Amino acid sequence: MGRWETVYETQDESEWRAHIHHLRATDKCIDWTSARLDTFCGRLMQPTTYRLSVFITNPASDHVESAPDS
């Protein structure tokens, strides 16, 4: 179990591409195998949005407690 956490979001495509390129070259903390690059297409009244998210695991879900024996 876990959740998606937004790392970066913009509505400027060129800024988006430059930022992702910069992160890939310099940020060694991002696990790109658990990253999600989304493009939310704008419709009439809403602009297109570009978002980078990473999956954060929930350490509490890794440990399952069993009921005590009676």
PDB file of C-alpha atoms in Angstrom:
ATOM      1  CA  MET A   1       0.000   0.000   0.000  1.00  0.00           C
ATOM      2  CA  GLY A   2       1.042   3.569  -0.471  1.00  0.00           C
ATOM      3  CA  ARG A   3       0.170   6.801  -2.211  1.00  0.00           C
ATOM      4  CA  TRP A   4       1.204   8.948  -5.175  1.00  0.00           C
ATOM      5  CA  GLU A   5       2.912  12.195  -4.144  1.00  0.00           C
ATOM      6  CA  THR A   6       3.196  15.093  -6.591  1.00  0.00           C
ATOM      7  CA  VAL A   7       6.781  16.258  -7.034  1.00  0.00           C
ATOM      8  CA  TYR A   8       6.260  18.849  -9.765  1.00  0.00           C
ATOM      9  CA  GLU A   9       3.322  20.283 -11.701  1.00  0.00           C
ATOM     10  CA  THR A  10       3.048  22.992 -14.359  1.00  0.00           C
ATOM     11  CA  GLN A  11       0.920  24.130 -17.289  1.00  0.00           C
ATOM     12  CA  ASP A  12       3.930  25.171 -19.374  1.00  0.00           C
ATOM     13  CA  GLU A  13       5.097  22.291 -21.596  1.00  0.00           C
ATOM     14  CA  SER A  14       8.574  23.680 -22.317  1.00  0.00           C
ATOM     15  CA  GLU A  15       9.140  24.350 -18.609  1.00  0.00           C
ATOM     16  CA  TRP A  16       7.919  20.793 -17.910  1.00  0.00           C
ATOM     17  CA  ARG A  17      10.346  19.210 -20.369  1.00  0.00           C
ATOM     18  CA  ALA A  18      13.284  21.274 -19.091  1.00  0.00           C
ATOM     19  CA  HIS A  19      12.518  20.469 -15.459  1.00  0.00           C
ATOM     20  CA  ILE A  20      12.192  16.712 -16.092  1.00  0.00           C
ATOM     21  CA  HIS A  21      15.434  16.735 -18.107  1.00  0.00           C
ATOM     22  CA  HIS A  22      17.189  18.573 -15.249  1.00  0.00           C
ATOM     23  CA  LEU A  23      15.831  16.157 -12.622  1.00  0.00           C
ATOM     24  CA  ARG A  24      16.891  13.084 -14.603  1.00  0.00           C
ATOM     25  CA  ALA A  25      20.412  14.488 -14.901  1.00  0.00           C
ATOM     26  CA  THR A  26      20.888  15.708 -11.331  1.00  0.00           C
ATOM     27  CA  ASP A  27      18.409  14.218  -8.842  1.00  0.00           C
ATOM     28  CA  LYS A  28      19.627  10.813  -7.708  1.00  0.00           C
ATOM     29  CA  CYS A  29      16.890  10.543  -5.033  1.00  0.00           C
ATOM     30  CA  ILE A  30      14.047   9.926  -7.482  1.00  0.00           C
ATOM     31  CA  ASP A  31      13.418   6.259  -8.239  1.00  0.00           C
ATOM     32  CA  TRP A  32      12.293   6.605 -11.856  1.00  0.00           C
ATOM     33  CA  THR A  33      10.887   3.058 -11.830  1.00  0.00           C
ATOM     34  CA  SER A  34       8.242   4.274  -9.369  1.00  0.00           C
ATOM     35  CA  ALA A  35       7.627   7.646 -11.025  1.00  0.00           C
ATOM     36  CA  ARG A  36       4.589   8.657 -13.031  1.00  0.00           C
ATOM     37  CA  LEU A  37       4.602  11.349 -15.731  1.00  0.00           C
ATOM     38  CA  ASP A  38       1.048  12.518 -16.416  1.00  0.00           C
ATOM     39  CA  THR A  39      -0.419  14.874 -18.972  1.00  0.00           C
ATOM     40  CA  PHE A  40      -3.928  16.014 -18.138  1.00  0.00           C
ATOM     41  CA  CYS A  41      -5.372  17.275 -21.404  1.00  0.00           C
ATOM     42  CA  GLY A  42      -7.212  20.547 -21.144  1.00  0.00           C
ATOM     43  CA  ARG A  43     -10.722  20.850 -22.451  1.00  0.00           C
ATOM     44  CA  LEU A  44     -12.141  24.212 -23.519  1.00  0.00           C
ATOM     45  CA  MET A  45     -12.005  26.020 -20.148  1.00  0.00           C
ATOM     46  CA  GLN A  46      -9.076  24.197 -18.502  1.00  0.00           C
ATOM     47  CA  PRO A  47      -5.433  24.317 -19.634  1.00  0.00           C
ATOM     48  CA  THR A  48      -3.334  21.184 -20.094  1.00  0.00           C
ATOM     49  CA  THR A  49      -1.430  20.267 -16.933  1.00  0.00           C
ATOM     50  CA  TYR A  50       1.804  18.269 -16.683  1.00  0.00           C
ATOM     51  CA  ARG A  51       2.595  16.404 -13.450  1.00  0.00           C
ATOM     52  CA  LEU A  52       5.437  14.298 -12.048  1.00  0.00           C
ATOM     53  CA  SER A  53       4.468  12.002  -9.168  1.00  0.00           C
ATOM     54  CA  VAL A  54       6.361   9.330  -7.248  1.00  0.00           C
ATOM     55  CA  PHE A  55       4.915   6.373  -5.368  1.00  0.00           C
ATOM     56  CA  ILE A  56       5.539   6.488  -1.625  1.00  0.00           C
ATOM     57  CA  THR A  57       5.091   3.163   0.129  1.00  0.00           C
ATOM     58  CA  ASN A  58       3.363   3.062   3.473  1.00  0.00           C
ATOM     59  CA  PRO A  59       5.738   1.269   5.873  1.00  0.00           C
ATOM     60  CA  ALA A  60       2.858   0.476   8.238  1.00  0.00           C
ATOM     61  CA  SER A  61       1.207  -1.658   5.525  1.00  0.00           C
ATOM     62  CA  ASP A  62       4.308  -3.844   5.247  1.00  0.00           C
ATOM     63  CA  HIS A  63       3.725  -5.181   8.767  1.00  0.00           C
ATOM     64  CA  VAL A  64       0.540  -7.181   9.280  1.00  0.00           C
ATOM     65  CA  GLU A  65      -0.341  -7.928  12.886  1.00  0.00           C
ATOM     66  CA  SER A  66      -2.001 -11.218  13.692  1.00  0.00           C
ATOM     67  CA  ALA A  67      -4.594 -11.698  16.399  1.00  0.00           C
ATOM     68  CA  PRO A  68      -3.274 -13.183  19.643  1.00  0.00           C
ATOM     69  CA  ASP A  69      -4.029 -16.854  20.280  1.00  0.00           C
ATOM     70  CA  SER A  70      -6.786 -17.487  22.835  1.00  0.00           C
TER      71      SER A  70
END
